[in-house]
Coordinates of C-alpha atoms in Angstrom, one line a residue:
M57 CA 41.9 -45.0 21.5
S58 CA 39.6 -47.4 23.5
G59 CA 42.6 -49.5 24.5
I60 CA 44.5 -46.5 25.9
H61 CA 41.3 -45.3 27.7
T62 CA 40.7 -48.8 29.3
S63 CA 44.3 -49.1 30.5
I64 CA 44.4 -45.7 32.1
S65 CA 41.0 -46.2 33.7
T66 CA 42.0 -49.5 35.2
L67 CA 45.2 -48.0 36.4
A68 CA 43.5 -45.1 38.0
A69 CA 40.8 -47.3 39.6
T70 CA 43.1 -49.9 41.1
A71 CA 45.8 -47.6 42.2
Q72 CA 46.3 -47.6 46.0
P73 CA 48.7 -45.3 47.8
A74 CA 50.3 -48.0 49.8
S75 CA 50.8 -50.6 47.0
T76 CA 51.7 -48.7 43.8
E77 CA 54.7 -47.0 42.6
I78 CA 52.7 -44.0 41.3
P79 CA 52.9 -41.1 43.6
A80 CA 49.6 -40.1 45.2
P81 CA 49.6 -36.6 43.8
L82 CA 49.6 -38.0 40.3
I83 CA 46.4 -40.0 40.7
P84 CA 44.0 -37.0 40.3
L85 CA 46.0 -36.0 37.2
L86 CA 45.6 -39.5 35.7
S87 CA 41.9 -39.4 36.4
S88 CA 41.7 -36.0 34.6
L89 CA 43.7 -37.3 31.7
T90 CA 41.4 -40.4 31.4
S91 CA 38.4 -38.2 31.4
L92 CA 40.0 -35.9 28.7
I93 CA 40.8 -38.9 26.5
Y94 CA 37.4 -40.3 26.9
T95 CA 35.9 -37.0 25.9
I96 CA 38.1 -36.7 22.8
E97 CA 37.3 -40.3 21.8
H98 CA 33.6 -39.6 22.2
L99 CA 33.8 -36.5 20.1
F100 CA 36.0 -38.2 17.5
N101 CA 33.5 -41.0 17.1
K102 CA 30.8 -38.5 16.3
V103 CA 32.8 -37.2 13.3
P104 CA 31.4 -38.7 10.0
G105 CA 33.9 -41.1 8.6
S106 CA 36.0 -41.4 11.8
P107 CA 36.0 -45.3 11.6
I108 CA 37.5 -45.1 8.2
I109 CA 40.3 -42.9 9.4
V110 CA 41.0 -45.2 12.4
R111 CA 41.1 -48.3 10.1
Y112 CA 43.5 -46.4 7.7
I113 CA 45.8 -45.4 10.5
K114 CA 45.9 -49.0 11.9
S115 CA 46.5 -50.6 8.5
S116 CA 49.1 -47.9 7.5
Y117 CA 51.0 -48.4 10.8
Q118 CA 50.9 -52.2 10.4
D119 CA 52.1 -52.1 6.8
D120 CA 54.6 -49.2 7.1
P121 CA 55.0 -47.6 10.5
W122 CA 57.5 -45.1 9.2
R123 CA 54.9 -43.8 6.8
S124 CA 52.6 -43.0 9.7
V125 CA 55.5 -41.1 11.4
L126 CA 56.1 -39.1 8.3
E127 CA 52.4 -38.3 7.9
L128 CA 52.2 -37.2 11.5
F129 CA 55.3 -35.0 11.0
L130 CA 53.8 -33.4 7.9
L131 CA 50.5 -32.8 9.7
A132 CA 52.3 -31.1 12.6
F133 CA 54.4 -29.0 10.1
A134 CA 51.3 -27.9 8.2
I135 CA 49.5 -26.9 11.4
R136 CA 52.6 -24.9 12.5
T137 CA 52.9 -23.2 9.1
V138 CA 49.2 -22.1 9.1
L139 CA 49.4 -20.8 12.7
K140 CA 52.7 -19.0 12.3
G141 CA 52.8 -15.6 10.6
R142 CA 54.4 -15.4 7.1
T143 CA 56.9 -12.7 8.2
R144 CA 58.8 -12.2 11.3
G145 CA 57.7 -9.4 13.5
E146 CA 59.9 -6.5 14.3
G147 CA 62.5 -7.4 16.8
E148 CA 61.9 -11.2 16.5
G149 CA 64.8 -13.5 16.5
K150 CA 68.1 -13.8 18.4
S151 CA 70.2 -12.2 15.6
F152 CA 67.9 -9.2 15.2
I153 CA 69.8 -5.9 15.6
K154 CA 67.8 -2.8 16.2
L155 CA 69.5 0.2 14.6
T156 CA 69.2 3.8 15.8
E157 CA 67.8 6.5 13.6
K158 CA 71.4 7.9 13.3
E159 CA 72.7 4.6 12.1
I160 CA 69.9 4.2 9.6
D161 CA 70.6 7.7 8.2
E162 CA 74.3 6.9 7.9
L163 CA 73.6 3.7 6.0
V164 CA 71.3 5.6 3.7
D165 CA 73.9 8.3 3.0
D166 CA 76.6 5.6 2.3
F167 CA 74.3 3.8 -0.2
N168 CA 75.6 4.2 -3.8
P169 CA 73.1 2.7 -6.2
L170 CA 74.2 1.4 -9.6
P171 CA 72.8 3.2 -12.7
L172 CA 69.7 1.6 -14.3
A173 CA 71.5 1.9 -17.7
D174 CA 75.1 2.3 -18.8
D175 CA 76.1 5.6 -20.2
P176 CA 75.8 5.7 -24.0
T177 CA 79.0 4.8 -25.9
P178 CA 80.4 7.3 -28.4
A179 CA 78.8 5.3 -31.2
D180 CA 75.4 5.4 -29.5
S181 CA 75.7 9.1 -28.9
F182 CA 76.6 9.7 -32.5
T183 CA 73.6 7.7 -33.6
L184 CA 71.2 9.5 -31.3
D185 CA 72.5 12.9 -32.3
T186 CA 72.0 12.1 -36.0
V187 CA 68.4 10.9 -35.7
P188 CA 66.1 13.6 -37.0
T189 CA 62.8 14.5 -35.2
I190 CA 59.8 15.1 -37.5
Y191 CA 57.5 17.9 -36.3
G192 CA 53.9 17.6 -37.5
P193 CA 52.4 14.8 -39.5
N194 CA 54.4 12.2 -41.3
G195 CA 54.1 12.0 -45.1
I196 CA 55.8 12.6 -48.4
K197 CA 57.0 16.0 -47.2
V198 CA 57.9 16.7 -43.6
K199 CA 59.5 19.2 -41.3
T200 CA 62.3 18.2 -39.0
S201 CA 62.3 21.3 -36.8
A202 CA 59.6 23.6 -35.5
N203 CA 60.5 26.4 -38.0
G204 CA 62.7 24.5 -40.5
K205 CA 62.4 23.8 -44.2
T206 CA 60.1 21.3 -45.8
L207 CA 62.0 18.1 -46.8
L208 CA 61.1 15.4 -49.3
N209 CA 60.8 12.2 -47.1
L210 CA 62.9 9.4 -48.6
A211 CA 63.4 7.7 -45.2
T212 CA 59.9 6.3 -44.5
P213 CA 58.5 3.3 -46.3
N214 CA 55.4 4.7 -48.0
W215 CA 55.2 2.8 -51.3
C216 CA 51.7 3.8 -52.4
G217 CA 51.2 7.0 -50.3
F218 CA 48.9 5.4 -47.8
I219 CA 50.2 7.5 -45.0
E220 CA 48.4 10.5 -46.5
N221 CA 45.4 8.7 -47.9
D222 CA 42.2 10.5 -46.9
K223 CA 40.1 7.3 -47.0
M224 CA 42.3 5.5 -44.6
K225 CA 42.3 8.5 -42.2
Q226 CA 38.6 8.5 -42.2
V227 CA 38.4 4.8 -41.6
A228 CA 40.8 5.2 -38.6
I229 CA 38.7 8.0 -37.1
E230 CA 35.5 6.0 -37.4
T231 CA 37.0 2.9 -35.9
L232 CA 38.6 4.8 -33.1
G233 CA 35.2 6.2 -32.2
Q234 CA 33.5 2.7 -32.2
Y235 CA 36.2 0.5 -30.7
G236 CA 38.6 2.8 -28.8
V237 CA 42.3 2.7 -28.9
G238 CA 43.4 -0.8 -27.9
T239 CA 42.0 -4.3 -27.3
C240 CA 43.6 -4.7 -23.8
G241 CA 44.2 -8.4 -24.2
P242 CA 45.8 -11.2 -26.3
S243 CA 43.9 -12.5 -29.3
G244 CA 43.4 -15.9 -27.5
F245 CA 41.5 -14.3 -24.6
Y246 CA 39.3 -11.3 -25.2
G247 CA 41.5 -9.4 -27.7
T248 CA 39.9 -10.7 -30.9
I249 CA 37.1 -8.7 -32.4
D250 CA 35.2 -8.8 -35.7
V251 CA 37.5 -6.4 -37.5
H252 CA 40.5 -8.7 -36.8
Q253 CA 38.7 -11.6 -38.4
K254 CA 37.7 -9.5 -41.4
A255 CA 41.3 -8.3 -41.8
E256 CA 42.6 -11.8 -41.7
A257 CA 40.0 -12.9 -44.3
D258 CA 40.9 -9.9 -46.5
I259 CA 44.6 -10.6 -46.4
A260 CA 44.1 -14.3 -47.2
S261 CA 41.8 -13.5 -50.1
F262 CA 44.1 -10.8 -51.4
I263 CA 47.3 -13.0 -51.4
G264 CA 45.5 -16.2 -52.4
T265 CA 46.0 -18.5 -49.4
E266 CA 43.5 -20.5 -47.3
A267 CA 43.9 -18.4 -44.2
S268 CA 46.0 -15.8 -42.4
I269 CA 46.7 -14.6 -38.8
I270 CA 47.6 -11.1 -37.8
Y271 CA 50.1 -10.0 -35.2
S272 CA 50.4 -6.7 -33.3
Q273 CA 54.0 -6.2 -34.4
A274 CA 55.9 -7.2 -37.6
F275 CA 59.2 -7.8 -35.7
A276 CA 57.5 -10.0 -33.2
L277 CA 55.8 -11.9 -36.0
V278 CA 59.1 -12.9 -37.6
S279 CA 60.9 -13.7 -34.4
S280 CA 57.9 -15.7 -33.1
A281 CA 56.5 -17.5 -36.1
I282 CA 59.7 -19.4 -36.9
P283 CA 60.2 -21.0 -33.4
A284 CA 56.5 -21.9 -33.3
F285 CA 57.3 -24.5 -36.0
A286 CA 61.0 -25.2 -35.8
K287 CA 62.3 -26.8 -32.6
R288 CA 65.5 -28.3 -31.3
G289 CA 66.9 -30.9 -33.7
D290 CA 65.1 -29.5 -36.7
I291 CA 67.1 -28.2 -39.7
I292 CA 66.8 -24.6 -41.1
V293 CA 68.7 -23.5 -44.2
A294 CA 68.8 -19.8 -44.2
D295 CA 70.3 -17.0 -46.4
R296 CA 73.2 -15.2 -44.8
G297 CA 71.7 -11.9 -45.7
V298 CA 68.4 -12.2 -43.8
N299 CA 67.3 -9.4 -41.4
F300 CA 67.8 -9.1 -37.7
G301 CA 64.3 -10.3 -36.8
I302 CA 64.8 -13.6 -38.7
H303 CA 68.2 -14.0 -36.9
K304 CA 66.4 -13.7 -33.6
G305 CA 63.7 -16.2 -34.6
L306 CA 66.4 -18.7 -35.7
Q307 CA 68.2 -18.2 -32.4
I308 CA 65.1 -18.8 -30.3
S309 CA 64.2 -21.9 -32.3
R310 CA 67.4 -23.7 -31.2
S311 CA 67.3 -25.5 -34.5
N312 CA 70.4 -26.7 -36.4
I313 CA 71.1 -23.7 -38.7
K314 CA 72.8 -24.1 -42.1
W315 CA 73.8 -20.9 -44.0
Y316 CA 74.1 -20.4 -47.7
A317 CA 75.8 -17.5 -49.5
H318 CA 73.5 -14.5 -49.9
G319 CA 71.3 -14.8 -53.0
D320 CA 73.4 -17.7 -54.4
M321 CA 71.1 -20.5 -55.6
K322 CA 74.0 -22.8 -56.4
D323 CA 75.3 -22.6 -52.9
L324 CA 71.8 -23.2 -51.6
E325 CA 71.6 -26.4 -53.5
R326 CA 75.0 -27.4 -52.3
V327 CA 73.9 -26.9 -48.7
L328 CA 70.7 -28.9 -49.3
Q329 CA 72.8 -31.8 -50.8
S330 CA 75.2 -31.7 -47.9
V331 CA 72.3 -32.0 -45.4
E332 CA 70.9 -34.9 -47.3
R333 CA 74.2 -36.7 -47.4
D334 CA 74.6 -36.3 -43.6
R335 CA 71.1 -37.6 -43.0
K336 CA 71.7 -40.7 -45.1
R337 CA 75.1 -41.3 -43.4
K338 CA 73.9 -40.8 -39.8
G339 CA 70.5 -42.3 -40.3
G340 CA 68.0 -41.7 -37.4
K341 CA 64.5 -40.4 -37.5
L342 CA 63.3 -37.8 -40.0
T343 CA 63.4 -34.2 -38.9
K344 CA 61.5 -31.1 -40.0
K345 CA 63.4 -29.1 -42.6
F346 CA 62.9 -25.4 -43.5
I347 CA 64.3 -22.9 -46.0
V348 CA 64.1 -19.3 -44.7
A349 CA 64.6 -16.3 -46.9
E350 CA 63.3 -12.8 -47.7
G351 CA 61.4 -11.7 -50.8
I352 CA 63.1 -8.3 -50.9
F353 CA 66.1 -8.4 -48.5
E354 CA 65.9 -5.7 -45.8
N355 CA 69.6 -5.2 -45.6
D356 CA 70.3 -4.6 -49.3
G357 CA 67.1 -4.6 -51.4
M358 CA 68.1 -7.7 -53.4
L359 CA 65.3 -9.9 -54.9
L360 CA 65.0 -13.6 -54.1
D361 CA 64.9 -16.0 -57.0
L362 CA 61.6 -17.5 -55.8
P363 CA 60.9 -20.0 -58.7
K364 CA 64.4 -21.6 -58.1
V365 CA 63.9 -21.8 -54.4
I366 CA 60.5 -23.5 -54.8
E367 CA 62.0 -25.9 -57.3
L368 CA 64.7 -26.8 -54.7
K369 CA 62.4 -27.1 -51.8
K370 CA 60.2 -29.6 -53.7
K371 CA 63.2 -31.5 -54.9
Y372 CA 64.7 -31.9 -51.4
K373 CA 61.4 -31.9 -49.5
Y374 CA 61.7 -28.7 -47.4
R375 CA 59.1 -26.2 -46.2
L376 CA 59.6 -22.6 -47.2
I377 CA 59.2 -19.7 -44.8
L378 CA 59.2 -16.5 -46.9
D379 CA 59.6 -13.1 -45.3
E380 CA 57.8 -10.5 -47.4
C381 CA 57.8 -7.7 -44.9
Q382 CA 59.5 -5.4 -47.5
S383 CA 58.0 -6.8 -50.7
F384 CA 54.3 -6.9 -49.7
G385 CA 52.6 -3.8 -50.9
M386 CA 55.5 -3.0 -53.2
M387 CA 56.1 -5.9 -55.7
G388 CA 53.6 -7.3 -58.2
A389 CA 50.9 -5.8 -60.3
H390 CA 48.6 -5.3 -57.3
G391 CA 51.2 -5.3 -54.5
R392 CA 50.7 -8.9 -53.5
G393 CA 54.5 -9.4 -53.2
I394 CA 57.0 -11.5 -55.1
T395 CA 54.6 -14.4 -55.6
E396 CA 52.6 -12.2 -57.9
H397 CA 55.8 -10.6 -59.3
F398 CA 57.0 -14.1 -60.5
G399 CA 53.5 -15.5 -61.2
V400 CA 53.9 -18.2 -58.5
P401 CA 50.8 -19.3 -56.7
A402 CA 50.9 -18.2 -53.1
N403 CA 50.0 -21.7 -51.9
E404 CA 53.4 -22.9 -53.2
V405 CA 54.9 -21.1 -50.2
D406 CA 54.3 -22.8 -46.9
M407 CA 54.4 -19.6 -44.8
I408 CA 54.3 -16.0 -46.1
L409 CA 55.2 -13.4 -43.5
G410 CA 54.3 -9.8 -44.2
S411 CA 54.3 -6.3 -42.6
L412 CA 51.2 -4.2 -42.5
A413 CA 53.4 -1.2 -41.4
N414 CA 55.7 -1.1 -44.5
G415 CA 53.3 -2.3 -47.2
L416 CA 50.0 -0.7 -46.0
A417 CA 51.2 2.2 -43.8
T418 CA 49.2 0.9 -40.8
G419 CA 50.7 -1.4 -38.2
G420 CA 51.4 -5.0 -37.2
G421 CA 52.1 -8.0 -39.4
F422 CA 50.6 -11.2 -40.7
C423 CA 51.4 -14.8 -41.6
A424 CA 49.5 -16.3 -44.5
G425 CA 49.3 -20.0 -45.4
S426 CA 47.1 -23.0 -44.8
Q427 CA 44.5 -23.3 -42.1
V428 CA 46.7 -25.7 -40.2
V429 CA 49.6 -23.3 -40.3
C430 CA 47.6 -20.4 -39.0
Q431 CA 45.6 -22.2 -36.4
H432 CA 48.9 -23.7 -35.0
Q433 CA 50.2 -20.3 -34.3
R434 CA 47.2 -19.2 -32.3
I435 CA 48.2 -21.4 -29.4
N436 CA 51.9 -22.0 -30.1
S437 CA 53.3 -18.6 -31.2
S438 CA 54.5 -16.6 -28.2
A439 CA 53.7 -13.3 -29.8
S440 CA 50.2 -14.4 -30.6
V441 CA 49.5 -15.9 -27.2
F442 CA 51.1 -13.3 -24.9
S443 CA 51.0 -10.0 -26.8
A444 CA 48.0 -7.7 -26.8
S445 CA 46.2 -8.0 -30.2
L446 CA 46.4 -5.4 -32.9
P447 CA 44.4 -2.1 -32.3
A448 CA 41.1 -2.2 -34.2
M449 CA 41.8 0.9 -36.2
L450 CA 45.0 -0.6 -37.6
A451 CA 43.1 -3.7 -38.6
T452 CA 40.4 -1.7 -40.4
C453 CA 43.0 0.5 -42.1
G454 CA 44.7 -2.6 -43.4
S455 CA 41.5 -3.8 -44.9
A456 CA 40.9 -0.4 -46.4
A457 CA 44.4 -0.3 -48.0
I458 CA 43.8 -3.8 -49.5
D459 CA 40.6 -2.5 -51.1
I460 CA 42.5 0.5 -52.5
L461 CA 45.2 -1.8 -54.0
K462 CA 42.5 -3.9 -55.7
A463 CA 40.7 -0.9 -57.1
Q464 CA 43.7 1.1 -58.2
P465 CA 46.4 -1.0 -59.9
N466 CA 47.9 2.3 -61.2
L467 CA 49.4 2.8 -57.8
M468 CA 52.0 0.1 -58.5
T469 CA 52.6 1.5 -62.0
S470 CA 53.4 4.9 -60.5
L471 CA 55.7 3.3 -58.0
Q472 CA 57.7 1.4 -60.6
S473 CA 57.9 4.6 -62.8
N474 CA 59.3 6.6 -59.9
I475 CA 61.8 3.9 -59.0
A476 CA 63.1 3.7 -62.5
L477 CA 63.4 7.5 -62.7
F478 CA 65.3 7.7 -59.5
R479 CA 67.7 4.9 -60.4
Q480 CA 68.4 6.6 -63.7
Q481 CA 69.7 9.7 -62.0
L482 CA 72.3 7.6 -60.2
S483 CA 73.2 5.3 -63.0
K484 CA 76.4 7.2 -63.9
L485 CA 77.8 6.8 -60.4
E486 CA 77.6 3.0 -60.4
G487 CA 79.0 0.3 -62.6
D488 CA 82.5 0.0 -64.1
S489 CA 83.0 3.5 -65.3
K490 CA 85.8 5.7 -64.1
D491 CA 83.3 8.0 -62.3
A492 CA 81.8 5.1 -60.3
L493 CA 81.5 5.8 -56.6
I494 CA 78.7 3.6 -55.4
S495 CA 77.2 0.2 -55.8
I496 CA 73.4 -0.6 -55.7
P497 CA 72.6 -4.3 -55.3
S498 CA 68.9 -3.6 -54.8
D499 CA 66.6 -5.0 -57.5
P500 CA 65.5 -2.5 -60.2
N501 CA 61.9 -3.0 -59.2
S502 CA 62.5 -2.5 -55.5
G503 CA 61.3 0.7 -53.8
L504 CA 63.8 -0.1 -51.0
I505 CA 67.2 1.0 -52.3
H506 CA 70.5 0.6 -50.5
I507 CA 73.5 2.5 -51.7
F508 CA 76.9 1.3 -50.7
L509 CA 80.3 3.0 -51.2
L510 CA 82.2 1.3 -54.0
N511 CA 85.6 1.8 -52.3
P512 CA 84.8 2.1 -48.6
P513 CA 87.5 2.8 -46.0
D514 CA 88.9 0.1 -43.8
S515 CA 86.9 0.7 -40.7
L516 CA 83.1 0.7 -40.3
E517 CA 83.2 3.8 -38.2
E518 CA 84.8 5.8 -41.0
E519 CA 82.3 4.5 -43.5
E520 CA 79.4 5.4 -41.3
L521 CA 80.8 9.0 -40.9
I522 CA 81.1 9.4 -44.7
L523 CA 77.5 8.2 -45.2
Q524 CA 76.3 10.5 -42.5
E525 CA 78.0 13.5 -44.2
I526 CA 76.1 12.6 -47.4
V527 CA 72.9 12.5 -45.3
D528 CA 73.6 15.9 -43.9
E529 CA 74.6 17.3 -47.2
C530 CA 71.3 16.2 -48.8
Q531 CA 69.3 17.8 -46.0
Q532 CA 71.1 21.1 -46.1
T533 CA 71.6 21.5 -49.8
S534 CA 68.8 19.6 -51.6
N535 CA 66.0 19.5 -48.9
L536 CA 66.1 15.7 -48.8
L537 CA 65.4 13.5 -45.8
I538 CA 67.4 10.3 -46.2
T539 CA 69.0 8.0 -43.7
R540 CA 71.7 5.5 -43.1
A541 CA 70.7 1.9 -42.5
R542 CA 70.7 1.5 -38.8
R543 CA 72.4 -1.6 -37.4
L544 CA 72.7 -3.3 -34.0
R545 CA 76.4 -4.0 -34.4
S546 CA 76.8 -5.8 -31.1
Q547 CA 74.0 -8.3 -31.9
E548 CA 74.2 -9.0 -35.6
V549 CA 75.2 -12.5 -36.6
F550 CA 76.8 -11.3 -39.8
E551 CA 77.8 -7.7 -39.9
P552 CA 76.1 -5.9 -42.9
E553 CA 78.0 -3.3 -44.7
P554 CA 77.0 0.3 -43.9
S555 CA 74.7 1.8 -46.5
L556 CA 72.3 4.6 -47.3
K557 CA 68.7 3.6 -47.2
I558 CA 66.3 5.2 -49.7
C559 CA 62.5 4.6 -49.8
I560 CA 60.7 5.6 -53.0
S561 CA 57.0 6.3 -53.1
G562 CA 54.6 6.1 -56.0
Y563 CA 52.8 9.1 -54.5
M564 CA 55.8 11.4 -55.1
A565 CA 55.6 13.8 -58.0
R566 CA 58.0 12.9 -60.9
K567 CA 59.7 16.3 -60.7
D568 CA 60.4 15.7 -57.0
V569 CA 61.8 12.2 -57.7
E570 CA 64.1 13.6 -60.4
A571 CA 65.3 16.4 -58.2
A572 CA 65.9 13.9 -55.4
G573 CA 68.1 11.8 -57.6
R574 CA 70.1 14.8 -58.7
G575 CA 70.5 16.1 -55.2
L576 CA 71.7 12.7 -53.8
K577 CA 74.1 12.4 -56.8
A578 CA 75.5 15.8 -56.1
A579 CA 76.0 15.1 -52.4
I580 CA 77.8 11.8 -53.1
V581 CA 80.1 13.4 -55.6
K582 CA 80.8 16.3 -53.2
V583 CA 81.5 14.2 -50.1
C584 CA 83.5 11.5 -51.8
G585 CA 85.4 14.1 -53.8
N586 CA 86.4 16.0 -50.7
I587 CA 87.7 12.8 -49.2
V588 CA 89.7 11.9 -52.2
N589 CA 91.2 15.4 -52.4
K590 CA 92.3 15.3 -48.8
V591 CA 96.1 15.3 -48.4
D592 CA 95.8 13.3 -45.2
A593 CA 92.6 11.2 -44.9
D594 CA 93.3 10.7 -41.2
C595 CA 92.9 14.4 -40.6
W596 CA 89.4 14.2 -42.2
F597 CA 88.4 11.3 -40.0
A598 CA 89.8 13.1 -36.9
S599 CA 87.7 16.1 -37.7
W600 CA 84.6 13.9 -37.6
V601 CA 85.3 12.1 -34.3
D602 CA 83.9 15.0 -32.3
Y603 CA 80.8 15.3 -34.6

């Protein structure tokens, strides 16, 4: 700056009108410019650190002049960006076209927006039309219309009658008054309160693991816990019959999925051997390996051979992720699940996933395992990190239900007794007898019972219609509320067969269970008999298309 100032000053001082090429009118301008530069230089020198800036510019220009040019350009661009408005004003720009009010109205009238959602398909409409609405409180007996008949509820998981338990209702009311409805935040921020920590400790102590972590939704638990551990390149060996939530978790994990035949332990070992052979042949670094299965399978009620799976996972060095969303609160002497049912220590399973909604009639889910497994999910499981935590009253009701299971083991005895009584009523319709019409793959100890047609029609649509007619017949004739197993046909990896889904409760009276079995049996015989006696089965199907 001083060099420029000196040059201009000298030029202005020595300039003579007769002997210089600079026009006389410019001399006052040069003098003013010299004065301005001098003032700027004087002010700049007063700025703290200005000598450092000058040295930086000189050295930068000397070493890399293009860098100085770039920095100057960026500085000018930043100044322009700050001074210029973020949006263009109305009428700004050469291409701006101002429309009249009439033209605006015409454009608005011509606008044809796309629908937010597609119209329901015939299958969707059929499903929506056949979903009953319960009026009043849920429980063992419900009403599906404002002035309708009372129906025995065989459609809702309520293994031990916790839905109608007075103690749990009182706990929910007291918690609601103290903590309010929701937590308004994820557990990792301000969504964790003392009742959550107590519920996690109660679950871990009840099952027999080091720790547990609770989730606000059981479905989110299953689809989030798996990808929290399994990543791209890892190997997961899964049963082909696992539920929809597990399928989503496997898909999100992007792991290498290997399937084995549903419930077939020989095929499981074959797959494990095949994976081991491939690893030895290809070499490379070791990867994480998981076996994923359900305790009681949601799609058919089958029981996992847990001792054999644990034997294989130890032999081939796998980690086991066990989904007990159906079996927790139903299986075992105290409802601890299939680990208690088989007498297997819970710590033999690396991760136990369970539902508080199915087993304890509250809400949410949990993952039980080691401290490392649970703590890892608190910062790596998307459902734990990003979802609002479980409402306090659902956590306290879960703790209360566990206390009841500990104190009243007879609840599980009543449940098993009712399951056996119900299955007895249907025994003549399954098997190899000439009167057989159905097959029940569900375990004899499972309160979740799936009933499949022994000789189903060729199309799934016809099979669904037959099952729906059985549902309607049970409701109209025997006052039973049962349901078909609902499927997301367009998203299932392996299409499960249509079935009737029955949920038995230990809280039901034995006479009601016996009557329910007889009523369902009569409905199956009537509907299937009508189809067999039809001269033209296509006529029967056509009569149901407009249902």
